[in-house]
Structure formats: C-alpha cells, structure tokens
Amino acid sequence: MPSDRRGLAPRKQPRQIRAELTRERILDAAAHVFGEYGYAAGTTNRIAERARVSIGSLYQYYPNKDAILVELVTRHLDSGGAAVARSQAQELPDTLEGVLRLFVRTAIDNHLDDPRLLRVMAEQAPRSAELLAKVEAHETERFAYIEELLAKHPEVRVTDTYTATRLLVTTVELVVHKVIAAPDPIDVRRFEDELVAMLHRYLTGPSETAGSGTA
C-alpha cells in the first residue's frame, strides 16, 4: 500500500566522505539484521549495534526502520537498474535464446545476495510515492527497450509486441523474485534454463489469431 513521505525519508544526506561511509554502514547492517531476524525483530537497536554506531547517530540519518528499509529497496532497484543498463549497452547475442538468457541471468544475479532480505523488502517495505515513481520509471524504460528489440528480432513470431513486452518483463521480474526469495532452495541454473525455454517457446511459437482454426 502506498505510504506518505512522512517518516520514510532519510533525515539528512551525507555531504562528507565519513558521513557517507557511516550511512552505508548503517544500511549494510540493516540488510544483515533484517535478513537474520526478520522485520519485526530487526530493531534499530540491533541495527545500530551491528553498524557499531550509537542509536543517536543512527537517528541522525534515519527517523525509523521504515525509512531504512525504503532506502534498502531503493538501493536494490538502483543496483538492478544499473545491471540492466550494462546488459543493454553491450553487444547482444545473435540468437533470441542468447538474448533471453542474458536478461534472465542479469535478473537472477541481482536477487542472489540474500533471499531472506528479499522477502522482507517485498512484504514489509512501505510504498512511498518516490519509490513507486522510481519503479514506474524503470519499467517504462525497460518496456521501450524490449518492445523495440522484439519488433526487430527475426526469430520473434508474436505479432502483438506491446503485450508480449509486458508479459516478458513482468514475468521475469516477478517469477525471479518469487522463486529466489522462496525459503526452499532451488538449482539456480536449472531455473534459468527452464525460464529461458518457457519465454523462448512463447516468443517463437506459431502466431495465430485468437479463435481461428478449422471447424
């Protein structure tokens, strides 16, 4: 559920290297604490202790643990966006299967650090207006790139590339997040192979108009 900005924004933005390092230490500590204890038990006291700062120092940067979690989600989104940008900037594989594998692997690699933290971010993070806007901006840019790619690739057989793009991007993001964050372990490379195969079959299968066929 979207939340208002009050209480979710950092108290101050670091302007010195030492202050920035302290902020990063708090965020890294929070990631470990939320992953180890969960959100309810991941108190600011535990975060401050893990970061080796006083609770007063922590509150100079963040008003509460909600604001810390929102910052962690933002950092996750920025990291994923940078990884996607790098994959799009490089020369793409010649085959559609290779292109799909590149994008799927990029998404998987961005979710491998701590599945428990992923669950906390997905289930507990407040949805501020700024966070929702960032998600929308990432999606808009991603949709435009993928739709152009599908429209030009000779192996793609789907005719409605607008809908196909949204199915492709949303499927990769949601399925990767759900599977990697699940408590039961999975063979990551086998998961990658199956997801790539599923997407490839969809994009290269015979394109037929709905309801067509012989009577």
Short mmCIF file of C-alpha atoms in Angstrom, two decimals:
data_model
loop_
_atom_site.label_atom_id
_atom_site.label_comp_id
_atom_site.label_asym_id
_atom_site.label_seq_id
_atom_site.Cartn_x
_atom_site.Cartn_y
_atom_site.Cartn_z
CA MET A 1 0.00 0.00 0.00
CA PRO A 2 1.37 3.45 -0.88
CA SER A 3 2.53 5.49 2.10
CA ASP A 4 3.01 9.21 2.51
CA ARG A 5 6.52 10.60 2.70
CA ARG A 6 6.38 11.46 6.39
CA GLY A 7 8.74 9.27 8.37
CA LEU A 8 10.12 7.45 5.32
CA ALA A 9 12.78 9.86 4.10
CA PRO A 10 16.33 9.97 5.48
CA ARG A 11 16.86 12.84 7.94
CA LYS A 12 19.90 14.14 6.09
CA GLN A 13 22.03 13.38 3.08
CA PRO A 14 25.72 12.94 3.87
CA ARG A 15 27.99 15.65 2.49
CA GLN A 16 31.31 14.29 3.73
CA ILE A 17 33.01 11.01 2.97
CA ARG A 18 32.96 9.93 6.62
CA ALA A 19 29.23 10.61 6.89
CA GLU A 20 28.57 8.69 3.68
CA LEU A 21 30.56 5.72 4.99
CA THR A 22 28.52 5.80 8.20
CA ARG A 23 25.29 5.80 6.22
CA GLU A 24 26.47 2.87 4.12
CA ARG A 25 27.48 1.01 7.27
CA ILE A 26 24.01 1.52 8.71
CA LEU A 27 22.38 0.23 5.52
CA ASP A 28 24.67 -2.80 5.31
CA ALA A 29 24.00 -3.57 8.97
CA ALA A 30 20.25 -3.24 8.42
CA ALA A 31 20.40 -5.63 5.48
CA HIS A 32 22.07 -8.26 7.70
CA VAL A 33 19.73 -7.65 10.63
CA PHE A 34 16.52 -7.79 8.56
CA GLY A 35 17.78 -10.91 6.80
CA GLU A 36 18.72 -12.63 10.06
CA TYR A 37 15.91 -11.55 12.39
CA GLY A 38 13.10 -10.51 10.04
CA TYR A 39 11.43 -7.12 10.05
CA ALA A 40 9.57 -7.24 13.36
CA ALA A 41 12.64 -8.25 15.36
CA GLY A 42 15.03 -6.19 13.25
CA THR A 43 15.06 -3.25 15.63
CA THR A 44 17.00 -0.03 15.24
CA ASN A 45 18.96 -1.01 18.36
CA ARG A 46 20.13 -4.18 16.66
CA ILE A 47 20.97 -2.26 13.50
CA ALA A 48 22.97 0.34 15.44
CA GLU A 49 24.84 -2.38 17.32
CA ARG A 50 25.66 -4.22 14.11
CA ALA A 51 26.79 -0.99 12.44
CA ARG A 52 28.90 -0.08 15.50
CA VAL A 53 27.23 3.33 15.88
CA SER A 54 25.19 4.78 18.71
CA ILE A 55 21.41 4.73 18.43
CA GLY A 56 21.55 8.53 18.48
CA SER A 57 23.86 8.53 15.46
CA LEU A 58 21.53 6.18 13.60
CA TYR A 59 18.59 8.52 14.22
CA GLN A 60 20.60 11.40 12.79
CA TYR A 61 20.39 9.60 9.45
CA TYR A 62 17.05 7.76 9.60
CA PRO A 63 13.95 8.50 11.71
CA ASN A 64 12.93 4.83 11.97
CA LYS A 65 13.46 1.40 10.48
CA ASP A 66 10.76 2.01 7.84
CA ALA A 67 12.95 4.71 6.33
CA ILE A 68 15.95 2.36 6.41
CA LEU A 69 14.00 -0.37 4.64
CA VAL A 70 12.78 2.04 1.96
CA GLU A 71 16.40 3.06 1.39
CA LEU A 72 17.41 -0.60 1.05
CA VAL A 73 14.67 -1.17 -1.53
CA THR A 74 15.81 1.93 -3.40
CA ARG A 75 19.38 0.66 -3.37
CA HIS A 76 18.17 -2.71 -4.69
CA LEU A 77 16.27 -1.02 -7.52
CA ASP A 78 19.25 1.16 -8.43
CA SER A 79 21.55 -1.86 -8.46
CA GLY A 80 19.14 -3.76 -10.69
CA GLY A 81 18.71 -0.79 -13.00
CA ALA A 82 22.48 -0.41 -13.37
CA ALA A 83 22.86 -4.12 -14.13
CA VAL A 84 20.13 -3.93 -16.78
CA ALA A 85 21.74 -0.85 -18.32
CA ARG A 86 25.07 -2.68 -18.57
CA SER A 87 23.45 -5.68 -20.25
CA GLN A 88 21.64 -3.44 -22.73
CA ALA A 89 24.80 -1.46 -23.52
CA GLN A 90 26.83 -4.49 -24.52
CA GLU A 91 26.63 -6.24 -27.87
CA LEU A 92 23.73 -8.65 -27.65
CA PRO A 93 23.97 -12.34 -28.61
CA ASP A 94 22.89 -13.22 -32.14
CA THR A 95 20.18 -15.65 -31.10
CA LEU A 96 16.95 -14.87 -29.29
CA GLU A 97 17.73 -17.62 -26.81
CA GLY A 98 21.02 -15.90 -26.03
CA VAL A 99 19.33 -12.53 -25.55
CA LEU A 100 16.72 -14.01 -23.21
CA ARG A 101 19.40 -15.81 -21.23
CA LEU A 102 21.36 -12.59 -20.79
CA PHE A 103 18.34 -10.75 -19.40
CA VAL A 104 17.18 -13.63 -17.20
CA ARG A 105 20.66 -14.17 -15.77
CA THR A 106 21.00 -10.45 -15.05
CA ALA A 107 17.73 -10.53 -13.10
CA ILE A 108 18.73 -13.68 -11.20
CA ASP A 109 22.18 -12.36 -10.29
CA ASN A 110 20.60 -9.20 -8.88
CA HIS A 111 18.49 -11.32 -6.50
CA LEU A 112 21.06 -13.77 -5.16
CA ASP A 113 22.58 -11.80 -2.27
CA ASP A 114 20.10 -12.61 0.49
CA PRO A 115 16.74 -14.30 -0.22
CA ARG A 116 15.54 -13.58 3.32
CA LEU A 117 16.15 -9.86 2.87
CA LEU A 118 14.30 -10.02 -0.45
CA ARG A 119 11.24 -11.38 1.34
CA VAL A 120 11.39 -8.59 3.89
CA MET A 121 11.67 -5.93 1.18
CA ALA A 122 8.79 -7.40 -0.81
CA GLU A 123 6.43 -7.99 2.10
CA GLN A 124 7.23 -5.22 4.58
CA ALA A 125 8.60 -2.18 2.78
CA PRO A 126 6.29 0.88 2.80
CA ARG A 127 5.50 2.14 -0.69
CA SER A 128 6.36 5.82 -0.73
CA ALA A 129 5.44 7.99 -3.71
CA GLU A 130 9.12 8.37 -4.57
CA LEU A 131 9.65 4.61 -4.53
CA LEU A 132 6.63 3.95 -6.74
CA ALA A 133 7.80 6.63 -9.17
CA LYS A 134 11.23 5.00 -9.36
CA VAL A 135 9.68 1.60 -10.10
CA GLU A 136 7.50 3.11 -12.82
CA ALA A 137 10.47 4.91 -14.40
CA HIS A 138 12.48 1.68 -14.51
CA GLU A 139 9.56 -0.19 -16.07
CA THR A 140 8.86 2.48 -18.70
CA GLU A 141 12.46 2.50 -19.87
CA ARG A 142 12.63 -1.29 -19.85
CA PHE A 143 9.38 -1.68 -21.79
CA ALA A 144 10.51 0.70 -24.52
CA TYR A 145 13.82 -1.12 -25.00
CA ILE A 146 12.36 -4.63 -25.03
CA GLU A 147 9.47 -3.75 -27.34
CA GLU A 148 11.86 -2.33 -29.91
CA LEU A 149 14.04 -5.41 -29.61
CA LEU A 150 11.11 -7.81 -30.10
CA ALA A 151 9.76 -5.85 -33.06
CA LYS A 152 13.09 -6.12 -34.89
CA HIS A 153 14.28 -9.61 -33.96
CA PRO A 154 13.83 -12.08 -36.86
CA GLU A 155 13.09 -15.05 -34.57
CA VAL A 156 10.14 -13.42 -32.80
CA ARG A 157 6.78 -14.68 -34.06
CA VAL A 158 4.33 -12.91 -31.78
CA THR A 159 2.53 -10.10 -33.57
CA ASP A 160 1.41 -8.09 -30.54
CA THR A 161 4.82 -6.96 -29.32
CA TYR A 162 3.27 -4.40 -26.95
CA THR A 163 1.53 -7.11 -24.92
CA ALA A 164 4.43 -9.54 -25.34
CA THR A 165 6.84 -6.98 -23.91
CA ARG A 166 4.78 -6.52 -20.78
CA LEU A 167 4.36 -10.26 -20.33
CA LEU A 168 8.08 -10.82 -20.79
CA VAL A 169 9.35 -8.10 -18.47
CA THR A 170 6.76 -8.70 -15.76
CA THR A 171 7.22 -12.47 -15.85
CA VAL A 172 10.98 -12.23 -15.45
CA GLU A 173 10.80 -9.71 -12.61
CA LEU A 174 8.04 -11.37 -10.62
CA VAL A 175 8.99 -15.01 -11.17
CA VAL A 176 12.68 -14.44 -10.45
CA HIS A 177 11.89 -12.51 -7.30
CA LYS A 178 9.35 -15.06 -6.07
CA VAL A 179 11.46 -18.13 -6.76
CA ILE A 180 14.78 -16.78 -5.47
CA ALA A 181 13.16 -15.34 -2.34
CA ALA A 182 11.35 -18.59 -1.51
CA PRO A 183 12.60 -20.37 1.63
CA ASP A 184 13.15 -23.68 -0.13
CA PRO A 185 16.38 -23.85 -2.19
CA ILE A 186 16.38 -24.24 -5.95
CA ASP A 187 19.01 -25.11 -8.53
CA VAL A 188 19.54 -21.61 -9.92
CA ARG A 189 20.96 -22.64 -13.30
CA ARG A 190 18.20 -25.19 -13.88
CA PHE A 191 15.69 -22.49 -13.01
CA GLU A 192 17.40 -20.17 -15.50
CA ASP A 193 17.25 -22.83 -18.24
CA GLU A 194 13.57 -23.52 -17.70
CA LEU A 195 12.57 -19.85 -17.59
CA VAL A 196 14.54 -19.09 -20.77
CA ALA A 197 12.97 -22.09 -22.51
CA MET A 198 9.45 -21.03 -21.50
CA LEU A 199 9.92 -17.47 -22.76
CA HIS A 200 11.59 -18.65 -25.95
CA ARG A 201 8.71 -21.01 -26.77
CA TYR A 202 6.21 -18.21 -26.23
CA LEU A 203 8.03 -15.72 -28.46
CA THR A 204 8.86 -18.14 -31.28
CA GLY A 205 5.72 -20.26 -31.35
CA PRO A 206 3.24 -20.03 -34.23
CA SER A 207 1.33 -16.78 -34.14
CA GLU A 208 -2.38 -17.38 -34.57
CA THR A 209 -5.33 -15.08 -34.27
CA ALA A 210 -7.47 -15.88 -31.25
CA GLY A 211 -10.43 -18.02 -32.18
CA SER A 212 -9.02 -19.10 -35.55
CA GLY A 213 -8.85 -22.68 -36.67
CA THR A 214 -10.80 -25.24 -38.60
CA ALA A 215 -14.33 -26.12 -37.61
#
